[in-house]
Coordinates of C-alpha atoms and ligand atoms in Angstrom, one line a residue:
X1 CA 67.5 89.5 123.4
X2 CA 67.6 88.3 119.4
X3 CA 68.7 90.3 117.0
X4 CA 65.3 90.9 114.9
X5 CA 67.1 89.3 111.5
X6 CA 68.6 86.3 112.8
X7 CA 72.6 84.8 112.8
X8 CA 73.0 82.1 110.4
X9 CA 76.6 81.4 110.8
X10 CA 78.9 82.3 113.5
X11 CA 82.5 82.4 111.9
X12 CA 85.6 82.8 114.6
X13 CA 88.7 84.0 112.8
X14 CA 90.3 86.5 114.4
X15 CA 93.6 86.0 115.7
X16 CA 95.6 87.4 118.1
X17 CA 99.8 88.3 117.3
X18 CA 102.7 86.0 118.3
X19 CA 105.8 84.7 117.3
X20 CA 108.1 82.5 115.0
X21 CA 111.2 81.8 117.4
X22 CA 112.2 79.3 120.5
X23 CA 109.2 79.5 122.9
X24 CA 110.7 82.7 124.8
X25 CA 109.6 81.4 128.6
X26 CA 106.7 84.3 128.1
X27 CA 104.0 82.5 130.9
X28 CA 101.5 85.8 130.0
X29 CA 102.1 85.6 126.4
X30 CA 100.9 82.0 126.6
X31 CA 97.4 83.4 128.8
X32 CA 96.8 86.4 126.4
X33 CA 96.8 85.0 123.3
X34 CA 94.7 82.1 125.3
X35 CA 91.8 84.8 125.7
X36 CA 92.0 85.8 122.2
X37 CA 92.7 82.6 120.3
X38 CA 90.3 80.4 122.3
X39 CA 88.6 81.4 125.4
X40 CA 86.3 84.6 122.8
X41 CA 85.5 81.8 120.9
X42 CA 83.8 80.2 123.4
X43 CA 82.0 83.0 124.7
X44 CA 81.2 84.3 121.6
X45 CA 79.8 80.8 120.8
X46 CA 77.8 80.2 124.0
X47 CA 76.4 84.5 122.9
X48 CA 75.3 83.3 120.3
X49 CA 74.1 79.8 120.3
X50 CA 70.6 80.4 121.1
X51 CA 70.1 81.7 117.7
X52 CA 71.9 79.0 115.9
X53 CA 69.4 77.3 117.3
X54 CA 66.6 79.2 116.2
X55 CA 68.2 78.6 112.9
X56 CA 69.6 75.9 112.9
X57 CA 72.8 77.6 112.1
X58 CA 76.5 76.3 111.6
X59 CA 79.6 77.6 114.3
X60 CA 82.9 78.0 111.4
X61 CA 86.1 78.3 114.1
X62 CA 89.7 78.5 111.6
X63 CA 92.5 76.7 112.9
X64 CA 95.8 75.1 110.9
X65 CA 98.3 72.7 111.0
X66 CA 99.7 73.9 113.7
X67 CA 96.2 72.6 115.4
X68 CA 96.8 69.0 114.7
X69 CA 100.1 68.8 113.3
X70 CA 102.8 71.1 115.5
X71 CA 106.3 72.0 113.8
X72 CA 108.4 73.4 115.8
X73 CA 108.6 77.6 116.4
X74 CA 105.3 78.0 116.8
X75 CA 104.6 77.0 120.4
X76 CA 101.7 79.3 121.8
X77 CA 100.4 79.4 118.7
X78 CA 99.7 76.3 118.6
X79 CA 98.5 75.6 122.0
X80 CA 95.5 77.5 121.3
X81 CA 94.6 75.9 118.0
X82 CA 94.7 72.7 119.8
X83 CA 92.3 73.9 122.9
X84 CA 89.8 75.0 119.9
X85 CA 90.2 71.5 118.1
X86 CA 89.3 70.0 121.9
X87 CA 87.0 71.8 122.7
X88 CA 85.0 72.0 119.3
X89 CA 85.2 68.7 118.8
X90 CA 83.8 67.8 122.3
X91 CA 81.0 70.3 121.9
X92 CA 80.2 68.9 118.9
X93 CA 79.9 65.4 120.2
X94 CA 76.6 67.0 122.6
X95 CA 75.3 68.6 120.4
X96 CA 74.9 65.8 118.0
X97 CA 73.8 63.3 121.2
X98 CA 71.3 66.2 122.6
X99 CA 69.8 66.5 118.2
X100 CA 70.9 70.3 118.5
X101 CA 71.0 71.3 115.1
X102 CA 73.6 73.5 114.9
X103 CA 76.4 72.5 112.8
X104 CA 80.4 72.9 114.0
X105 CA 82.7 73.5 111.1
X106 CA 86.7 72.8 112.1
X107 CA 88.6 74.4 109.4
X108 CA 92.5 72.9 109.1
X109 CA 94.0 75.7 106.6
X110 CA 97.6 75.2 105.3
X111 CA 99.8 78.5 104.6
X112 CA 97.9 81.1 103.3
X113 CA 98.7 83.9 100.7
X114 CA 97.4 86.5 102.7
X115 CA 101.4 87.9 103.4
X116 CA 100.9 88.1 107.2
X117 CA 103.6 85.7 107.2
X118 CA 106.8 87.6 106.8
X119 CA 105.3 90.7 108.4
X120 CA 105.8 87.2 111.6
X121 CA 109.1 87.5 110.9
X122 CA 108.5 83.9 109.9
X123 CA 111.6 84.0 107.6
X124 CA 112.2 80.0 108.6
X125 CA 110.2 78.8 106.3
X126 CA 111.5 77.0 102.8
X127 CA 109.4 77.9 100.0
X128 CA 105.7 76.2 100.2
X129 CA 103.8 78.4 98.0
X130 CA 101.1 79.3 99.7
X131 CA 97.1 79.0 98.8
X132 CA 94.8 81.8 97.5
X133 CA 93.1 84.0 100.3
X134 CA 90.5 84.3 97.9
X135 CA 89.8 80.2 97.4
X136 CA 90.6 79.5 101.0
X137 CA 87.8 82.3 102.2
X138 CA 85.0 80.6 99.4
X139 CA 85.8 77.0 101.4
X140 CA 85.6 78.2 104.9
X141 CA 81.8 79.3 104.3
X142 CA 81.5 76.5 101.8
X143 CA 82.0 73.8 104.7
X144 CA 79.7 76.1 107.1
X145 CA 77.1 75.7 104.6
X146 CA 77.4 72.2 103.9
X147 CA 77.9 71.5 107.8
X148 CA 81.2 69.4 107.1
X149 CA 82.8 68.6 109.9
X150 CA 86.2 69.8 109.3
X151 CA 87.9 71.5 106.0
X152 CA 91.1 70.5 105.1
X153 CA 92.5 73.4 102.8
X154 CA 94.1 73.4 100.8
X155 CA 93.7 69.4 100.4
X156 CA 96.4 67.9 99.1
X157 CA 98.9 68.9 101.7
X158 CA 96.6 69.2 104.0
X159 CA 95.5 65.8 104.0
X160 CA 98.6 64.1 103.3
X161 CA 100.5 65.9 106.3
X162 CA 97.5 64.3 108.7
X163 CA 97.2 60.6 106.7
X164 CA 101.4 60.6 107.6
X165 CA 100.6 61.3 111.0
X166 CA 98.5 58.5 111.3
X167 CA 101.2 56.4 109.2
X168 CA 104.8 57.4 110.7
X169 CA 103.7 60.5 112.7
X170 CA 107.9 60.6 113.3
X171 CA 108.3 61.0 109.8
X172 CA 106.0 63.6 109.6
X173 CA 107.6 65.8 112.1
X174 CA 111.6 64.8 110.2
X175 CA 109.4 66.5 107.4
X176 CA 108.2 69.3 109.3
X177 CA 111.6 70.1 109.9
X178 CA 113.2 69.4 107.2
X179 CA 110.9 72.7 105.9
X180 CA 112.2 75.0 108.2
X181 CA 115.6 77.3 107.8
X182 CA 117.0 76.5 111.8
X183 CA 120.1 78.9 110.6
X184 CA 116.8 81.6 110.1
X185 CA 115.6 81.5 113.2
X186 CA 117.1 84.6 115.3
X187 CA 117.3 83.0 119.2
X188 CA 115.5 85.4 122.0
X189 CA 113.5 88.0 120.0
X190 CA 113.9 91.5 121.5
X191 CA 111.3 92.9 123.4
X192 CA 108.5 94.7 121.6
X193 CA 109.7 98.3 120.0
X194 CA 113.1 97.5 120.6
X195 CA 115.2 98.2 117.6
X196 CA 116.5 94.6 115.6
X197 CA 120.1 94.6 114.7
X198 CA 120.7 95.5 110.9
X199 CA 120.5 92.3 107.7
X200 CA 124.1 91.3 107.9
X201 CA 125.5 92.0 111.1
X202 CA 126.9 89.3 113.3
X203 CA 124.0 87.0 114.7
X204 CA 121.4 88.6 112.4
X205 CA 120.5 85.4 111.1
X206 CA 121.0 85.7 107.5
Ligands
LIG301 N1 97.8 83.2 107.1 C1 97.9 81.9 107.1 O1 99.0 81.6 105.9 C2 97.0 81.0 108.3 C3 96.0 81.5 108.9 N2 95.7 80.9 110.0 C4 93.9 81.0 110.8 O2 93.5 81.9 109.6 C5 92.8 82.7 110.4 C6 93.3 84.6 109.8 O3 94.6 84.7 109.9 P1 94.8 86.2 108.9 O4 93.9 86.2 108.6 O5 96.6 84.7 108.6 O6 95.4 86.9 110.5 P2 95.8 87.9 110.6 O7 97.1 88.7 111.8 O8 95.8 89.2 109.3 O9 94.7 88.6 111.1 C7 93.9 88.5 112.6 C8 93.2 89.6 112.6 O10 92.2 89.3 114.1 C9 91.9 90.9 114.5 N3 92.1 91.2 116.2 C10 93.3 90.4 116.4 N4 92.8 90.6 117.7 C11 91.6 91.2 117.7 C12 90.5 90.7 119.6 N5 91.5 91.0 120.4 N6 89.5 91.7 118.6 C13 89.2 91.5 117.7 N7 89.8 91.2 116.6 C14 91.0 91.0 116.2 C15 93.2 91.3 113.5 O11 92.8 92.9 113.7 P3 93.5 94.5 114.0 O12 94.6 94.3 112.6 O13 92.6 95.3 113.7 O14 94.3 94.4 114.9 C16 93.1 91.1 112.5 O15 92.0 91.8 111.6 C17 93.7 82.2 111.6 O16 92.9 82.2 112.7 C18 94.7 81.8 111.3 O17 94.9 81.4 112.7 C19 95.9 79.3 109.5 C20 96.5 78.4 108.7 C21 97.7 79.2 108.2
LIG302 C1 105.8 71.1 106.3 C2 104.8 72.5 105.5 C3 104.4 71.4 104.4 C4 104.1 73.1 106.4 C5 104.6 73.5 107.3 C6 103.9 74.8 107.9 C7 103.4 76.0 109.0 C8 104.8 75.0 109.2 C9 103.4 76.5 108.8 C10 101.6 76.4 108.7 C11 100.4 77.3 109.6 C12 101.7 78.7 109.9 C13 101.4 79.1 111.7 C14 100.0 80.6 110.6 O1 98.8 79.0 110.5 C15 100.3 81.6 111.6 C16 100.9 81.8 112.5 C17 100.4 82.5 113.3 C18 101.7 84.0 114.0 O2 101.2 84.9 114.2 C19 103.1 83.2 113.8 C20 103.1 82.3 112.4 C21 102.2 81.1 112.5 C22 103.0 80.7 114.0 C23 103.0 80.3 111.6 C24 103.8 79.1 112.2 C25 104.2 78.8 109.8 C26 102.8 77.4 110.0 C27 102.9 76.7 111.9

């Protein structure tokens, strides 16, 4: 049944927790992350579509540069973000072919100042200035309302990366790796609930 007030915009933004480290071989983590980061987006789109057709509304999918040009230590996350591009960019074609007037906006975000990256243990990132979350949120809503196919935010860094990826992909990969301090990434993170060795102890990677 349709909601009485209707629905104008569906913003798909949530993500499950992942790690910033070498892929640890945990296939079940990938399966669960795909469920949270990808399949739930598809399910919510299917459920909301009748209402969005009614309002000629907008679908906004929040992704990352890791969903266009992956860096190391984010294999599970990157896989879920690439899946979003494949699915929603294909679906957009179908909407245009069938004259379904529901827009799809894929947001390619760089590093945003949410304080989450440190919490995830991404100490390996060299100082890349984070962009403000308030401006980011406004750009996400605006790009959806303007029915743009993609949002690149911050524009300078993201457009630069995507342009370089087209012209010289090998050079972009080198540039991405040079922005990561491999020494600060500890191999084999302990399982959940296990204590992390204190900073300064052998192998703690400081
Ligand atoms: N921060 C950044 O630098 C970047 C972020 N992005 C993208 O921006 C978006 C937002 O990221 P950010 O705010 O940093 O992420 P956070 O990890 O801070 O927030 C994720 C949110 O998703 C919610 N969530 C997790 N699991 C579920 C679930 N199963 N059902 C419903 N809600 C759930 C969490 O709720 P709760 O806390 O209650 O669990 C939390 O509010 C993501 O799509 C991310 O990929 C892209 C590039 C860079
Ligand atoms: C070269 C630089 C200019 C830009 C490189 C930036 C790269 C390395 C940045 C940009 C987006 C970042 C990822 C992100 O979006 C969110 C998460 C989710 C979290 O659960 C685990 C960490 C992870 C994967 C971040 C890892 C680092 C990423 C790939």
